[in-house]
Amino acid sequence: MNLKGQPVRVGDLVHQAERAISPQVIAFYCDTFADSNSVYAREGVAPPLLYHSEVYAHLERWYLRNLVGNLHARQEWLLFAPIRAGSTVRTRSTVIERYRKRDRDFVVNEVDYCDESGRLLVRSRTHQSFLAELPQADGAYVVDRASAEKKERRAVGEGDGPELEPVELRVDLATCWRFSGPARNYHTDPDEAKKLGFPDVVVQGMLSTCLASQVMGNAHGMGWLAGGRMDLKLVNVLWGGERVRARAKLRSENAEGAFTRREYEIWVEKDDAKRTIVSVGAASALLP
């Protein structure tokens, strides 16, 4: 059941909307991330993840009722064509999959971003996880700093291959507000976070995907905006106030018609002694 007490079924149309690609919206996004990629002004385009959180516009229609401990587990992005500055984008959000993994129920919501002619520009798939049952310990956090660090992580970033220029960001509460506000919620307010079983502000998982996109866009420009792909697993909680670094290392090159696709291992790590991994996965972009 969703937050309105209705069943959540594969195929449910969650919402449709129109979003303006205005100079003000673009500037707000770029200021939040200190994203100064020259391709935006040169080509008259917007950051591809400008409306990164469109999937959450009506979460009451697809979020499961057990909100305590819910987490963004995985995020996919497919970039087919650039989003033009000054245009209007039409969005459509659909539940495309549900599955159970260990003690969590997952709901996958796909959002299509199309231009006025109906051309598909961007597609996102958000895998949101919910505890199948509430924890037994009264007052216990469902995820805390210690339990997050105990999880084993596979080796990331090892081996040969050139590395792209990283992107760094300190995710202070002001950044959390710009990214996930203006409403008070567990992504912007410590008290709201505690209500959902977290000890501190939980930085919205989508933020690390935006940083990863910035790394790829800085390196590949239009080859990222028109042809980019990314699939990230969000493996550790990022807490408000922490500093992170997005990195990518080339793993292979493959022919794709008249183009070459460069495949990268991509990850976002905390700027701490352990280089704790926040998200990790694969991304690729096209070369002429």
CSV table of C-alpha atoms in Angstrom, one decimal:
chain,number,residue,atom,x,y,z
A,1,MET,CA,0.0,0.0,0.0
A,2,ASN,CA,1.1,3.6,-0.7
A,3,LEU,CA,0.9,6.5,1.7
A,4,LYS,CA,-2.7,7.0,0.6
A,5,GLY,CA,-3.6,3.5,1.4
A,6,GLN,CA,-3.8,2.3,-2.2
A,7,PRO,CA,-2.1,-0.7,-3.8
A,8,VAL,CA,1.2,0.1,-5.6
A,9,ARG,CA,1.1,-1.9,-8.9
A,10,VAL,CA,3.6,-2.2,-11.8
A,11,GLY,CA,2.3,0.0,-14.6
A,12,ASP,CA,0.8,2.6,-12.3
A,13,LEU,CA,1.1,6.1,-13.8
A,14,VAL,CA,2.3,8.2,-10.9
A,15,HIS,CA,2.2,11.7,-12.5
A,16,GLN,CA,2.8,13.8,-15.5
A,17,ALA,CA,4.0,17.4,-15.5
A,18,GLU,CA,5.6,20.2,-17.5
A,19,ARG,CA,8.9,21.8,-16.3
A,20,ALA,CA,10.4,25.0,-17.5
A,21,ILE,CA,14.1,25.0,-18.4
A,22,SER,CA,14.6,28.6,-17.4
A,23,PRO,CA,17.8,30.5,-16.8
A,24,GLN,CA,16.9,30.8,-13.1
A,25,VAL,CA,16.5,27.0,-12.6
A,26,ILE,CA,19.8,26.4,-14.5
A,27,ALA,CA,21.7,29.0,-12.4
A,28,PHE,CA,20.3,27.6,-9.1
A,29,TYR,CA,21.5,24.1,-10.0
A,30,CYS,CA,24.9,25.2,-11.2
A,31,ASP,CA,25.4,27.4,-8.1
A,32,THR,CA,24.5,24.4,-5.8
A,33,PHE,CA,27.3,22.3,-7.4
A,34,ALA,CA,29.7,25.0,-8.5
A,35,ASP,CA,29.1,23.4,-11.9
A,36,SER,CA,30.8,25.8,-14.5
A,37,ASN,CA,30.8,23.5,-17.5
A,38,SER,CA,31.2,25.7,-20.5
A,39,VAL,CA,29.1,23.4,-22.7
A,40,TYR,CA,25.9,24.8,-21.2
A,41,ALA,CA,26.4,28.4,-22.5
A,42,ARG,CA,28.2,27.3,-25.7
A,43,GLU,CA,25.5,24.9,-26.8
A,44,GLY,CA,22.5,26.5,-25.1
A,45,VAL,CA,21.8,23.4,-23.0
A,46,ALA,CA,21.0,22.6,-19.4
A,47,PRO,CA,22.6,20.1,-17.0
A,48,PRO,CA,21.0,16.8,-17.9
A,49,LEU,CA,20.0,16.1,-14.3
A,50,LEU,CA,18.4,19.5,-13.8
A,51,TYR,CA,15.2,18.0,-12.6
A,52,HIS,CA,16.9,15.2,-10.7
A,53,SER,CA,14.1,14.7,-8.2
A,54,GLU,CA,11.1,14.7,-10.5
A,55,VAL,CA,10.5,11.1,-9.3
A,56,TYR,CA,9.7,12.4,-5.9
A,57,ALA,CA,7.1,15.0,-7.0
A,58,HIS,CA,4.2,12.7,-5.8
A,59,LEU,CA,5.9,10.2,-3.6
A,60,GLU,CA,2.7,9.6,-1.6
A,61,ARG,CA,1.4,7.7,-4.7
A,62,TRP,CA,4.2,5.2,-4.9
A,63,TYR,CA,6.1,5.1,-1.6
A,64,LEU,CA,5.2,2.2,0.6
A,65,ARG,CA,3.6,3.0,3.9
A,66,ASN,CA,6.6,1.9,6.0
A,67,LEU,CA,8.7,5.1,5.7
A,68,VAL,CA,11.0,4.3,8.7
A,69,GLY,CA,14.4,3.4,7.3
A,70,ASN,CA,13.5,3.8,3.6
A,71,LEU,CA,16.6,4.3,1.4
A,72,HIS,CA,17.4,5.2,-2.2
A,73,ALA,CA,19.3,2.0,-3.2
A,74,ARG,CA,20.1,2.4,-6.9
A,75,GLN,CA,19.8,5.0,-9.6
A,76,GLU,CA,20.0,4.7,-13.4
A,77,TRP,CA,20.3,7.5,-15.9
A,78,LEU,CA,20.0,7.3,-19.7
A,79,LEU,CA,20.8,10.5,-21.7
A,80,PHE,CA,19.5,10.5,-25.2
A,81,ALA,CA,19.5,14.1,-26.2
A,82,PRO,CA,20.4,17.5,-24.6
A,83,ILE,CA,17.8,19.5,-22.7
A,84,ARG,CA,17.6,22.9,-24.4
A,85,ALA,CA,17.7,26.0,-22.3
A,86,GLY,CA,14.5,28.0,-22.6
A,87,SER,CA,12.4,25.0,-23.5
A,88,THR,CA,9.7,23.1,-21.7
A,89,VAL,CA,10.1,19.5,-20.7
A,90,ARG,CA,7.2,17.1,-20.2
A,91,THR,CA,7.8,14.4,-17.6
A,92,ARG,CA,6.0,11.1,-17.0
A,93,SER,CA,6.5,8.9,-13.9
A,94,THR,CA,5.6,5.2,-13.9
A,95,VAL,CA,6.1,2.3,-11.5
A,96,ILE,CA,7.9,-0.3,-13.7
A,97,GLU,CA,9.0,-3.0,-11.2
A,98,ARG,CA,8.7,-4.3,-7.6
A,99,TYR,CA,10.9,-6.9,-6.0
A,100,ARG,CA,12.0,-8.3,-2.6
A,101,LYS,CA,15.7,-8.5,-1.5
A,102,ARG,CA,16.5,-9.8,1.9
A,103,ASP,CA,14.5,-7.8,4.5
A,104,ARG,CA,13.5,-5.0,2.1
A,105,ASP,CA,10.8,-4.3,-0.5
A,106,PHE,CA,11.9,-2.4,-3.6
A,107,VAL,CA,9.8,-0.2,-5.9
A,108,VAL,CA,11.3,1.0,-9.2
A,109,ASN,CA,9.9,4.3,-10.6
A,110,GLU,CA,10.9,5.3,-14.2
A,111,VAL,CA,10.7,8.9,-15.3
A,112,ASP,CA,10.7,10.0,-18.9
A,113,TYR,CA,11.7,13.5,-19.8
A,114,CYS,CA,10.5,14.6,-23.3
A,115,ASP,CA,10.6,17.8,-25.3
A,116,GLU,CA,7.6,19.5,-26.8
A,117,SER,CA,7.6,17.3,-29.9
A,118,GLY,CA,7.6,14.1,-27.8
A,119,ARG,CA,11.2,13.2,-28.3
A,120,LEU,CA,12.7,11.3,-25.4
A,121,LEU,CA,15.6,13.3,-23.9
A,122,VAL,CA,16.4,11.6,-20.6
A,123,ARG,CA,15.2,8.6,-18.7
A,124,SER,CA,15.7,7.8,-15.0
A,125,ARG,CA,15.0,4.7,-13.0
A,126,THR,CA,14.9,5.0,-9.2
A,127,HIS,CA,15.1,1.9,-7.0
A,128,GLN,CA,13.7,2.8,-3.6
A,129,SER,CA,13.8,0.3,-0.7
A,130,PHE,CA,11.6,-0.1,2.3
A,131,LEU,CA,11.9,-2.3,5.4
A,132,ALA,CA,9.6,-5.2,5.0
A,133,GLU,CA,9.0,-5.1,8.8
A,134,LEU,CA,9.6,-2.5,11.4
A,135,PRO,CA,12.6,-3.0,13.7
A,136,GLN,CA,11.8,-4.5,17.1
A,137,ALA,CA,14.2,-2.4,19.3
A,138,ASP,CA,12.3,0.6,20.6
A,139,GLY,CA,14.1,3.9,19.9
A,140,ALA,CA,16.9,2.2,17.9
A,141,TYR,CA,18.2,3.7,14.7
A,142,VAL,CA,17.5,1.6,11.6
A,143,VAL,CA,20.7,2.9,10.1
A,144,ASP,CA,23.5,4.6,12.0
A,145,ARG,CA,27.1,5.7,11.4
A,146,ALA,CA,28.5,2.5,12.9
A,147,SER,CA,26.3,0.0,11.2
A,148,ALA,CA,26.8,1.7,7.8
A,149,GLU,CA,30.6,1.4,8.2
A,150,LYS,CA,30.5,-2.3,9.1
A,151,LYS,CA,29.4,-3.4,5.7
A,152,GLU,CA,32.1,-4.9,3.6
A,153,ARG,CA,32.8,-3.2,0.3
A,154,ARG,CA,34.5,-4.5,-2.8
A,155,ALA,CA,37.7,-2.9,-4.0
A,156,VAL,CA,36.9,0.2,-5.9
A,157,GLY,CA,39.1,2.2,-8.3
A,158,GLU,CA,41.9,-0.3,-8.4
A,159,GLY,CA,43.9,-1.3,-11.5
A,160,ASP,CA,45.2,0.6,-14.6
A,161,GLY,CA,43.3,3.2,-16.6
A,162,PRO,CA,43.4,6.9,-16.8
A,163,GLU,CA,41.2,8.8,-14.3
A,164,LEU,CA,39.0,11.8,-15.0
A,165,GLU,CA,39.2,15.0,-13.1
A,166,PRO,CA,37.3,14.5,-9.9
A,167,VAL,CA,34.6,16.8,-8.5
A,168,GLU,CA,34.4,17.6,-4.8
A,169,LEU,CA,31.7,19.1,-2.6
A,170,ARG,CA,31.1,19.7,1.1
A,171,VAL,CA,27.5,18.8,1.7
A,172,ASP,CA,26.6,21.3,4.5
A,173,LEU,CA,23.0,21.9,5.6
A,174,ALA,CA,22.8,24.9,3.2
A,175,THR,CA,23.6,22.6,0.3
A,176,CYS,CA,21.0,20.0,1.6
A,177,TRP,CA,18.4,22.8,1.7
A,178,ARG,CA,19.2,23.9,-1.9
A,179,PHE,CA,19.1,20.3,-3.1
A,180,SER,CA,16.2,18.8,-1.1
A,181,GLY,CA,14.3,21.8,0.3
A,182,PRO,CA,12.7,24.1,1.0
A,183,ALA,CA,10.4,21.9,3.1
A,184,ARG,CA,11.6,20.4,6.3
A,185,ASN,CA,12.3,16.7,5.8
A,186,TYR,CA,14.9,14.1,6.7
A,187,HIS,CA,17.2,15.4,4.0
A,188,THR,CA,17.2,18.9,5.4
A,189,ASP,CA,16.4,18.8,9.1
A,190,PRO,CA,18.0,16.7,11.9
A,191,ASP,CA,14.8,16.4,13.9
A,192,GLU,CA,12.9,15.1,10.9
A,193,ALA,CA,15.6,12.6,10.2
A,194,LYS,CA,15.3,11.2,13.8
A,195,LYS,CA,11.6,10.6,13.2
A,196,LEU,CA,12.4,8.2,10.4
A,197,GLY,CA,15.1,6.3,12.4
A,198,PHE,CA,18.3,8.2,11.4
A,199,PRO,CA,20.7,9.9,13.8
A,200,ASP,CA,21.3,12.9,11.5
A,201,VAL,CA,20.4,14.5,8.2
A,202,VAL,CA,20.5,11.9,5.4
A,203,VAL,CA,21.8,13.5,2.2
A,204,GLN,CA,19.5,12.7,-0.6
A,205,GLY,CA,21.0,9.8,-2.6
A,206,MET,CA,20.3,11.6,-5.9
A,207,LEU,CA,23.0,14.2,-5.0
A,208,SER,CA,25.8,11.7,-5.6
A,209,THR,CA,24.5,10.9,-9.0
A,210,CYS,CA,24.5,14.6,-9.9
A,211,LEU,CA,28.2,14.8,-8.9
A,212,ALA,CA,29.0,11.7,-10.9
A,213,SER,CA,27.2,13.3,-13.9
A,214,GLN,CA,29.3,16.4,-13.4
A,215,VAL,CA,32.5,14.4,-13.7
A,216,MET,CA,31.3,12.8,-16.9
A,217,GLY,CA,30.0,16.0,-18.4
A,218,ASN,CA,33.2,17.9,-17.6
A,219,ALA,CA,35.2,15.3,-19.5
A,220,HIS,CA,32.9,14.5,-22.4
A,221,GLY,CA,30.5,17.5,-23.0
A,222,MET,CA,27.9,16.7,-25.6
A,223,GLY,CA,29.1,13.1,-25.7
A,224,TRP,CA,27.7,12.8,-22.2
A,225,LEU,CA,24.6,14.9,-22.7
A,226,ALA,CA,23.6,12.9,-25.9
A,227,GLY,CA,24.5,9.3,-25.3
A,228,GLY,CA,25.5,9.1,-21.7
A,229,ARG,CA,24.6,6.2,-19.4
A,230,MET,CA,25.0,5.7,-15.7
A,231,ASP,CA,24.0,3.0,-13.2
A,232,LEU,CA,25.0,3.7,-9.6
A,233,LYS,CA,24.3,1.6,-6.5
A,234,LEU,CA,24.0,3.7,-3.3
A,235,VAL,CA,25.9,1.6,-0.8
A,236,ASN,CA,26.5,3.9,2.2
A,237,VAL,CA,24.7,6.8,3.8
A,238,LEU,CA,26.1,10.2,3.3
A,239,TRP,CA,25.4,12.4,6.3
A,240,GLY,CA,24.9,16.2,6.3
A,241,GLY,CA,28.1,18.1,6.8
A,242,GLU,CA,30.4,15.5,5.2
A,243,ARG,CA,32.7,16.2,2.2
A,244,VAL,CA,32.6,13.9,-0.9
A,245,ARG,CA,34.5,13.4,-4.0
A,246,ALA,CA,33.2,12.0,-7.3
A,247,ARG,CA,35.7,10.0,-9.4
A,248,ALA,CA,35.8,7.9,-12.6
A,249,LYS,CA,38.4,5.6,-14.1
A,250,LEU,CA,38.4,4.4,-17.7
A,251,ARG,CA,37.9,0.7,-18.1
A,252,SER,CA,37.3,0.0,-21.8
A,253,GLU,CA,36.5,1.5,-25.2
A,254,ASN,CA,34.1,-0.2,-27.6
A,255,ALA,CA,32.8,0.7,-31.1
A,256,GLU,CA,29.2,1.8,-31.3
A,257,GLY,CA,28.3,2.4,-34.9
A,258,ALA,CA,30.3,5.4,-36.1
A,259,PHE,CA,31.1,6.3,-32.5
A,260,THR,CA,33.3,5.0,-29.7
A,261,ARG,CA,31.8,4.4,-26.3
A,262,ARG,CA,34.1,4.9,-23.3
A,263,GLU,CA,33.2,2.8,-20.3
A,264,TYR,CA,34.1,4.0,-16.8
A,265,GLU,CA,34.0,2.7,-13.3
A,266,ILE,CA,32.5,5.6,-11.4
A,267,TRP,CA,32.2,6.2,-7.7
A,268,VAL,CA,31.6,8.8,-5.0
A,269,GLU,CA,33.7,8.6,-1.8
A,270,LYS,CA,33.8,10.4,1.5
A,271,ASP,CA,36.8,12.6,2.2
A,272,ASP,CA,37.6,10.6,5.3
A,273,ALA,CA,40.5,8.3,6.4
A,274,LYS,CA,38.8,5.2,5.0
A,275,ARG,CA,37.6,6.8,1.8
A,276,THR,CA,34.2,5.4,2.5
A,277,ILE,CA,32.3,4.6,-0.7
A,278,VAL,CA,28.9,6.3,-0.9
A,279,SER,CA,28.0,5.1,-4.4
A,280,VAL,CA,29.6,3.0,-7.1
A,281,GLY,CA,28.8,1.7,-10.5
A,282,ALA,CA,29.4,2.3,-14.2
A,283,ALA,CA,29.0,5.2,-16.6
A,284,SER,CA,29.8,5.7,-20.3
A,285,ALA,CA,29.9,8.4,-22.9
A,286,LEU,CA,30.3,8.7,-26.7
A,287,LEU,CA,33.2,9.9,-28.6
A,288,PRO,CA,32.8,11.0,-32.3
